[in-house]
Amino acid sequence: MAGNRQQETVSLDSLSAQQLSAVKKQLDEEVESLSGSYSQLAAAQSKFRECLRIVKTGTASFDDKKDILVPLTNSLYVKGKLSGPDRVIVDVGTGFYVEKDTKSAADFYEAKVKELGANIQELELIVQNKSNSLRMVEEVLREKVLAQGTGGQAAQA
C-alpha cells in the first residue's frame, strides 16, 4: 500500500501565510539535511579516489626491502615492511577487510567512485528541485505578507 501512495498537489496561493511558513521551514530542513548528505557523499568519493590513486600508482613503486611507516593514528606511526606490493587489504565496509590484488582493488575503488558519482548527481537534482520549491514558497509567502500589510493599512485609513 505504501508504494501506491500518491502525492497531492496543492496550490501555494490557497495556503495561509502560517501554512506557507510551515512548508518553508520543512523545505529549509530538507535542503539542509540533503546538503549534509551531499557533503558526506563527496567526502567519501574523494576518499575512494585517493585510494584508487594510491593503488594504481603507489604500490608498484614500493620495494619489499624498504622500511615504511604504518599509521596507527593520525599522528602515531610504526616502522614496517611490505609483505608484497602486489596485494592490498581493502576495507569493503562495515568493518570487513578483504585481501585483493591491486587490479581487483582498483576495480573495487573505481566502482565505488562511479556509484557515489551517480548518487551525488541524483542528490544534486533533488536538492535543486527542493531549492526551487523553497524559492517559490518564499515568493508566495512574501506576496501574502505584503498583501496583508497593505490590506491592513487600507482598512485603518
JSON list of C-alpha atoms in Angstrom, two decimals:
[
{"chain": "A", "resi": 1, "resn": "MET", "atom": "CA", "xyz": [0.00, 0.00, 0.00]},
{"chain": "A", "resi": 2, "resn": "ALA", "atom": "CA", "xyz": [2.83, 2.43, 0.82]},
{"chain": "A", "resi": 3, "resn": "GLY", "atom": "CA", "xyz": [4.14, 2.06, -2.73]},
{"chain": "A", "resi": 4, "resn": "ASN", "atom": "CA", "xyz": [0.76, 3.22, -4.08]},
{"chain": "A", "resi": 5, "resn": "ARG", "atom": "CA", "xyz": [0.86, 6.45, -2.09]},
{"chain": "A", "resi": 6, "resn": "GLN", "atom": "CA", "xyz": [0.12, 9.40, -4.35]},
{"chain": "A", "resi": 7, "resn": "GLN", "atom": "CA", "xyz": [1.25, 12.93, -3.68]},
{"chain": "A", "resi": 8, "resn": "GLU", "atom": "CA", "xyz": [-1.44, 15.54, -3.59]},
{"chain": "A", "resi": 9, "resn": "THR", "atom": "CA", "xyz": [-0.73, 18.81, -5.36]},
{"chain": "A", "resi": 10, "resn": "VAL", "atom": "CA", "xyz": [-1.84, 21.92, -3.52]},
{"chain": "A", "resi": 11, "resn": "SER", "atom": "CA", "xyz": [-1.75, 25.42, -4.94]},
{"chain": "A", "resi": 12, "resn": "LEU", "atom": "CA", "xyz": [0.56, 27.61, -2.87]},
{"chain": "A", "resi": 13, "resn": "ASP", "atom": "CA", "xyz": [-1.88, 30.51, -3.29]},
{"chain": "A", "resi": 14, "resn": "SER", "atom": "CA", "xyz": [-4.53, 28.53, -1.41]},
{"chain": "A", "resi": 15, "resn": "LEU", "atom": "CA", "xyz": [-2.34, 28.21, 1.71]},
{"chain": "A", "resi": 16, "resn": "SER", "atom": "CA", "xyz": [-2.32, 30.73, 4.53]},
{"chain": "A", "resi": 17, "resn": "ALA", "atom": "CA", "xyz": [0.85, 32.61, 5.50]},
{"chain": "A", "resi": 18, "resn": "GLN", "atom": "CA", "xyz": [1.15, 30.36, 8.57]},
{"chain": "A", "resi": 19, "resn": "GLN", "atom": "CA", "xyz": [0.88, 27.21, 6.46]},
{"chain": "A", "resi": 20, "resn": "LEU", "atom": "CA", "xyz": [3.41, 28.60, 3.98]},
{"chain": "A", "resi": 21, "resn": "SER", "atom": "CA", "xyz": [5.80, 29.33, 6.85]},
{"chain": "A", "resi": 22, "resn": "ALA", "atom": "CA", "xyz": [5.48, 25.71, 7.98]},
{"chain": "A", "resi": 23, "resn": "VAL", "atom": "CA", "xyz": [6.14, 24.45, 4.44]},
{"chain": "A", "resi": 24, "resn": "LYS", "atom": "CA", "xyz": [9.12, 26.82, 4.16]},
{"chain": "A", "resi": 25, "resn": "LYS", "atom": "CA", "xyz": [10.54, 25.54, 7.45]},
{"chain": "A", "resi": 26, "resn": "GLN", "atom": "CA", "xyz": [10.16, 21.92, 6.32]},
{"chain": "A", "resi": 27, "resn": "LEU", "atom": "CA", "xyz": [11.81, 22.64, 2.97]},
{"chain": "A", "resi": 28, "resn": "ASP", "atom": "CA", "xyz": [14.66, 24.51, 4.72]},
{"chain": "A", "resi": 29, "resn": "GLU", "atom": "CA", "xyz": [15.28, 21.48, 6.93]},
{"chain": "A", "resi": 30, "resn": "GLU", "atom": "CA", "xyz": [15.15, 19.09, 3.97]},
{"chain": "A", "resi": 31, "resn": "VAL", "atom": "CA", "xyz": [17.58, 21.18, 1.92]},
{"chain": "A", "resi": 32, "resn": "GLU", "atom": "CA", "xyz": [19.95, 21.42, 4.89]},
{"chain": "A", "resi": 33, "resn": "SER", "atom": "CA", "xyz": [19.79, 17.67, 5.52]},
{"chain": "A", "resi": 34, "resn": "LEU", "atom": "CA", "xyz": [20.28, 16.84, 1.84]},
{"chain": "A", "resi": 35, "resn": "SER", "atom": "CA", "xyz": [23.20, 19.27, 1.62]},
{"chain": "A", "resi": 36, "resn": "GLY", "atom": "CA", "xyz": [24.82, 17.49, 4.56]},
{"chain": "A", "resi": 37, "resn": "SER", "atom": "CA", "xyz": [24.32, 14.16, 2.80]},
{"chain": "A", "resi": 38, "resn": "TYR", "atom": "CA", "xyz": [25.84, 15.65, -0.34]},
{"chain": "A", "resi": 39, "resn": "SER", "atom": "CA", "xyz": [28.93, 16.72, 1.61]},
{"chain": "A", "resi": 40, "resn": "GLN", "atom": "CA", "xyz": [29.29, 13.26, 3.13]},
{"chain": "A", "resi": 41, "resn": "LEU", "atom": "CA", "xyz": [28.98, 11.56, -0.26]},
{"chain": "A", "resi": 42, "resn": "ALA", "atom": "CA", "xyz": [31.52, 13.94, -1.81]},
{"chain": "A", "resi": 43, "resn": "ALA", "atom": "CA", "xyz": [33.96, 13.27, 1.05]},
{"chain": "A", "resi": 44, "resn": "ALA", "atom": "CA", "xyz": [33.53, 9.51, 0.64]},
{"chain": "A", "resi": 45, "resn": "GLN", "atom": "CA", "xyz": [34.05, 9.79, -3.11]},
{"chain": "A", "resi": 46, "resn": "SER", "atom": "CA", "xyz": [37.22, 11.82, -2.52]},
{"chain": "A", "resi": 47, "resn": "LYS", "atom": "CA", "xyz": [38.49, 9.16, -0.10]},
{"chain": "A", "resi": 48, "resn": "PHE", "atom": "CA", "xyz": [37.86, 6.40, -2.63]},
{"chain": "A", "resi": 49, "resn": "ARG", "atom": "CA", "xyz": [39.54, 8.43, -5.40]},
{"chain": "A", "resi": 50, "resn": "GLU", "atom": "CA", "xyz": [42.62, 8.79, -3.19]},
{"chain": "A", "resi": 51, "resn": "CYS", "atom": "CA", "xyz": [42.62, 5.04, -2.50]},
{"chain": "A", "resi": 52, "resn": "LEU", "atom": "CA", "xyz": [42.31, 4.39, -6.24]},
{"chain": "A", "resi": 53, "resn": "ARG", "atom": "CA", "xyz": [45.21, 6.74, -6.98]},
{"chain": "A", "resi": 54, "resn": "ILE", "atom": "CA", "xyz": [47.42, 5.02, -4.42]},
{"chain": "A", "resi": 55, "resn": "VAL", "atom": "CA", "xyz": [46.50, 1.53, -5.63]},
{"chain": "A", "resi": 56, "resn": "LYS", "atom": "CA", "xyz": [47.22, 2.48, -9.25]},
{"chain": "A", "resi": 57, "resn": "THR", "atom": "CA", "xyz": [50.45, 4.40, -8.67]},
{"chain": "A", "resi": 58, "resn": "GLY", "atom": "CA", "xyz": [51.72, 3.84, -5.16]},
{"chain": "A", "resi": 59, "resn": "THR", "atom": "CA", "xyz": [52.10, 0.13, -4.62]},
{"chain": "A", "resi": 60, "resn": "ALA", "atom": "CA", "xyz": [54.14, -0.52, -7.78]},
{"chain": "A", "resi": 61, "resn": "SER", "atom": "CA", "xyz": [56.87, 1.84, -6.59]},
{"chain": "A", "resi": 62, "resn": "PHE", "atom": "CA", "xyz": [57.26, 0.14, -3.18]},
{"chain": "A", "resi": 63, "resn": "ASP", "atom": "CA", "xyz": [60.25, -2.09, -2.61]},
{"chain": "A", "resi": 64, "resn": "ASP", "atom": "CA", "xyz": [59.85, -5.20, -0.44]},
{"chain": "A", "resi": 65, "resn": "LYS", "atom": "CA", "xyz": [63.11, -4.45, 1.33]},
{"chain": "A", "resi": 66, "resn": "LYS", "atom": "CA", "xyz": [62.43, -0.79, 2.21]},
{"chain": "A", "resi": 67, "resn": "ASP", "atom": "CA", "xyz": [61.02, 0.23, 5.56]},
{"chain": "A", "resi": 68, "resn": "ILE", "atom": "CA", "xyz": [57.68, 2.03, 5.52]},
{"chain": "A", "resi": 69, "resn": "LEU", "atom": "CA", "xyz": [55.76, 3.93, 8.17]},
{"chain": "A", "resi": 70, "resn": "VAL", "atom": "CA", "xyz": [52.47, 2.35, 9.16]},
{"chain": "A", "resi": 71, "resn": "PRO", "atom": "CA", "xyz": [49.97, 4.78, 10.69]},
{"chain": "A", "resi": 72, "resn": "LEU", "atom": "CA", "xyz": [48.42, 3.67, 13.98]},
{"chain": "A", "resi": 73, "resn": "THR", "atom": "CA", "xyz": [46.63, 7.01, 14.47]},
{"chain": "A", "resi": 74, "resn": "ASN", "atom": "CA", "xyz": [46.73, 10.36, 12.69]},
{"chain": "A", "resi": 75, "resn": "SER", "atom": "CA", "xyz": [50.00, 11.20, 14.44]},
{"chain": "A", "resi": 76, "resn": "LEU", "atom": "CA", "xyz": [51.49, 7.87, 15.55]},
{"chain": "A", "resi": 77, "resn": "TYR", "atom": "CA", "xyz": [53.43, 5.58, 13.22]},
{"chain": "A", "resi": 78, "resn": "VAL", "atom": "CA", "xyz": [55.50, 2.39, 13.46]},
{"chain": "A", "resi": 79, "resn": "LYS", "atom": "CA", "xyz": [58.10, 1.05, 11.06]},
{"chain": "A", "resi": 80, "resn": "GLY", "atom": "CA", "xyz": [57.05, -1.87, 8.93]},
{"chain": "A", "resi": 81, "resn": "LYS", "atom": "CA", "xyz": [57.85, -3.84, 5.80]},
{"chain": "A", "resi": 82, "resn": "LEU", "atom": "CA", "xyz": [55.53, -4.71, 2.93]},
{"chain": "A", "resi": 83, "resn": "SER", "atom": "CA", "xyz": [54.67, -8.36, 2.66]},
{"chain": "A", "resi": 84, "resn": "GLY", "atom": "CA", "xyz": [54.07, -7.89, -1.05]},
{"chain": "A", "resi": 85, "resn": "PRO", "atom": "CA", "xyz": [53.36, -4.71, -3.02]},
{"chain": "A", "resi": 86, "resn": "ASP", "atom": "CA", "xyz": [51.08, -6.59, -5.44]},
{"chain": "A", "resi": 87, "resn": "ARG", "atom": "CA", "xyz": [48.45, -7.34, -2.75]},
{"chain": "A", "resi": 88, "resn": "VAL", "atom": "CA", "xyz": [46.49, -4.91, -0.59]},
{"chain": "A", "resi": 89, "resn": "ILE", "atom": "CA", "xyz": [43.89, -5.18, 2.14]},
{"chain": "A", "resi": 90, "resn": "VAL", "atom": "CA", "xyz": [40.69, -3.34, 1.26]},
{"chain": "A", "resi": 91, "resn": "ASP", "atom": "CA", "xyz": [38.06, -2.09, 3.70]},
{"chain": "A", "resi": 92, "resn": "VAL", "atom": "CA", "xyz": [34.87, -3.26, 1.99]},
{"chain": "A", "resi": 93, "resn": "GLY", "atom": "CA", "xyz": [32.61, -1.69, 4.62]},
{"chain": "A", "resi": 94, "resn": "THR", "atom": "CA", "xyz": [31.04, -2.44, 7.99]},
{"chain": "A", "resi": 95, "resn": "GLY", "atom": "CA", "xyz": [34.38, -3.49, 9.45]},
{"chain": "A", "resi": 96, "resn": "PHE", "atom": "CA", "xyz": [35.17, -6.18, 6.88]},
{"chain": "A", "resi": 97, "resn": "TYR", "atom": "CA", "xyz": [38.57, -6.29, 5.20]},
{"chain": "A", "resi": 98, "resn": "VAL", "atom": "CA", "xyz": [39.45, -8.35, 2.13]},
{"chain": "A", "resi": 99, "resn": "GLU", "atom": "CA", "xyz": [42.87, -9.04, 0.64]},
{"chain": "A", "resi": 100, "resn": "LYS", "atom": "CA", "xyz": [42.91, -8.26, -3.07]},
{"chain": "A", "resi": 101, "resn": "ASP", "atom": "CA", "xyz": [45.44, -7.97, -5.84]},
{"chain": "A", "resi": 102, "resn": "THR", "atom": "CA", "xyz": [45.99, -4.38, -6.94]},
{"chain": "A", "resi": 103, "resn": "LYS", "atom": "CA", "xyz": [43.89, -4.75, -10.11]},
{"chain": "A", "resi": 104, "resn": "SER", "atom": "CA", "xyz": [40.89, -6.07, -8.15]},
{"chain": "A", "resi": 105, "resn": "ALA", "atom": "CA", "xyz": [41.34, -3.31, -5.59]},
{"chain": "A", "resi": 106, "resn": "ALA", "atom": "CA", "xyz": [41.47, -0.69, -8.35]},
{"chain": "A", "resi": 107, "resn": "ASP", "atom": "CA", "xyz": [38.30, -2.16, -9.90]},
{"chain": "A", "resi": 108, "resn": "PHE", "atom": "CA", "xyz": [36.60, -2.06, -6.48]},
{"chain": "A", "resi": 109, "resn": "TYR", "atom": "CA", "xyz": [37.51, 1.60, -5.91]},
{"chain": "A", "resi": 110, "resn": "GLU", "atom": "CA", "xyz": [36.57, 2.59, -9.47]},
{"chain": "A", "resi": 111, "resn": "ALA", "atom": "CA", "xyz": [33.13, 1.03, -8.94]},
{"chain": "A", "resi": 112, "resn": "LYS", "atom": "CA", "xyz": [32.74, 2.88, -5.63]},
{"chain": "A", "resi": 113, "resn": "VAL", "atom": "CA", "xyz": [33.73, 6.22, -7.19]},
{"chain": "A", "resi": 114, "resn": "LYS", "atom": "CA", "xyz": [31.28, 5.64, -10.06]},
{"chain": "A", "resi": 115, "resn": "GLU", "atom": "CA", "xyz": [28.45, 4.59, -7.72]},
{"chain": "A", "resi": 116, "resn": "LEU", "atom": "CA", "xyz": [28.97, 7.60, -5.47]},
{"chain": "A", "resi": 117, "resn": "GLY", "atom": "CA", "xyz": [29.14, 9.87, -8.52]},
{"chain": "A", "resi": 118, "resn": "ALA", "atom": "CA", "xyz": [25.73, 8.63, -9.64]},
{"chain": "A", "resi": 119, "resn": "ASN", "atom": "CA", "xyz": [24.34, 9.12, -6.12]},
{"chain": "A", "resi": 120, "resn": "ILE", "atom": "CA", "xyz": [25.78, 12.64, -5.99]},
{"chain": "A", "resi": 121, "resn": "GLN", "atom": "CA", "xyz": [24.21, 13.56, -9.33]},
{"chain": "A", "resi": 122, "resn": "GLU", "atom": "CA", "xyz": [20.85, 12.20, -8.20]},
{"chain": "A", "resi": 123, "resn": "LEU", "atom": "CA", "xyz": [21.12, 14.12, -4.94]},
{"chain": "A", "resi": 124, "resn": "GLU", "atom": "CA", "xyz": [22.07, 17.32, -6.79]},
{"chain": "A", "resi": 125, "resn": "LEU", "atom": "CA", "xyz": [18.82, 17.10, -8.76]},
{"chain": "A", "resi": 126, "resn": "ILE", "atom": "CA", "xyz": [16.80, 16.54, -5.59]},
{"chain": "A", "resi": 127, "resn": "VAL", "atom": "CA", "xyz": [18.47, 19.49, -3.84]},
{"chain": "A", "resi": 128, "resn": "GLN", "atom": "CA", "xyz": [17.92, 21.67, -6.90]},
{"chain": "A", "resi": 129, "resn": "ASN", "atom": "CA", "xyz": [14.21, 20.75, -7.03]},
{"chain": "A", "resi": 130, "resn": "LYS", "atom": "CA", "xyz": [13.78, 21.34, -3.29]},
{"chain": "A", "resi": 131, "resn": "SER", "atom": "CA", "xyz": [15.59, 24.68, -3.58]},
{"chain": "A", "resi": 132, "resn": "ASN", "atom": "CA", "xyz": [13.32, 25.72, -6.45]},
{"chain": "A", "resi": 133, "resn": "SER", "atom": "CA", "xyz": [10.28, 24.75, -4.40]},
{"chain": "A", "resi": 134, "resn": "LEU", "atom": "CA", "xyz": [11.66, 26.70, -1.47]},
{"chain": "A", "resi": 135, "resn": "ARG", "atom": "CA", "xyz": [12.11, 29.82, -3.63]},
{"chain": "A", "resi": 136, "resn": "MET", "atom": "CA", "xyz": [8.53, 29.51, -4.89]},
{"chain": "A", "resi": 137, "resn": "VAL", "atom": "CA", "xyz": [7.18, 29.16, -1.34]},
{"chain": "A", "resi": 138, "resn": "GLU", "atom": "CA", "xyz": [9.25, 32.15, -0.19]},
{"chain": "A", "resi": 139, "resn": "GLU", "atom": "CA", "xyz": [7.93, 34.27, -3.08]},
{"chain": "A", "resi": 140, "resn": "VAL", "atom": "CA", "xyz": [4.28, 33.38, -2.41]},
{"chain": "A", "resi": 141, "resn": "LEU", "atom": "CA", "xyz": [4.80, 33.93, 1.33]},
{"chain": "A", "resi": 142, "resn": "ARG", "atom": "CA", "xyz": [6.39, 37.33, 0.65]},
{"chain": "A", "resi": 143, "resn": "GLU", "atom": "CA", "xyz": [3.43, 38.31, -1.56]},
{"chain": "A", "resi": 144, "resn": "LYS", "atom": "CA", "xyz": [0.92, 37.20, 1.10]},
{"chain": "A", "resi": 145, "resn": "VAL", "atom": "CA", "xyz": [2.71, 39.12, 3.86]},
{"chain": "A", "resi": 146, "resn": "LEU", "atom": "CA", "xyz": [2.87, 42.25, 1.68]},
{"chain": "A", "resi": 147, "resn": "ALA", "atom": "CA", "xyz": [-0.81, 41.87, 0.75]},
{"chain": "A", "resi": 148, "resn": "GLN", "atom": "CA", "xyz": [-1.75, 41.50, 4.43]},
{"chain": "A", "resi": 149, "resn": "GLY", "atom": "CA", "xyz": [0.33, 44.57, 5.27]},
{"chain": "A", "resi": 150, "resn": "THR", "atom": "CA", "xyz": [-1.24, 46.75, 2.57]},
{"chain": "A", "resi": 151, "resn": "GLY", "atom": "CA", "xyz": [-4.70, 45.33, 3.25]},
{"chain": "A", "resi": 152, "resn": "GLY", "atom": "CA", "xyz": [-4.39, 46.15, 6.95]},
{"chain": "A", "resi": 153, "resn": "GLN", "atom": "CA", "xyz": [-3.21, 49.69, 6.20]},
{"chain": "A", "resi": 154, "resn": "ALA", "atom": "CA", "xyz": [-6.11, 50.30, 3.79]},
{"chain": "A", "resi": 155, "resn": "ALA", "atom": "CA", "xyz": [-8.62, 49.12, 6.40]},
{"chain": "A", "resi": 156, "resn": "GLN", "atom": "CA", "xyz": [-7.16, 51.50, 9.02]},
{"chain": "A", "resi": 157, "resn": "ALA", "atom": "CA", "xyz": [-7.33, 54.54, 6.67]}
]
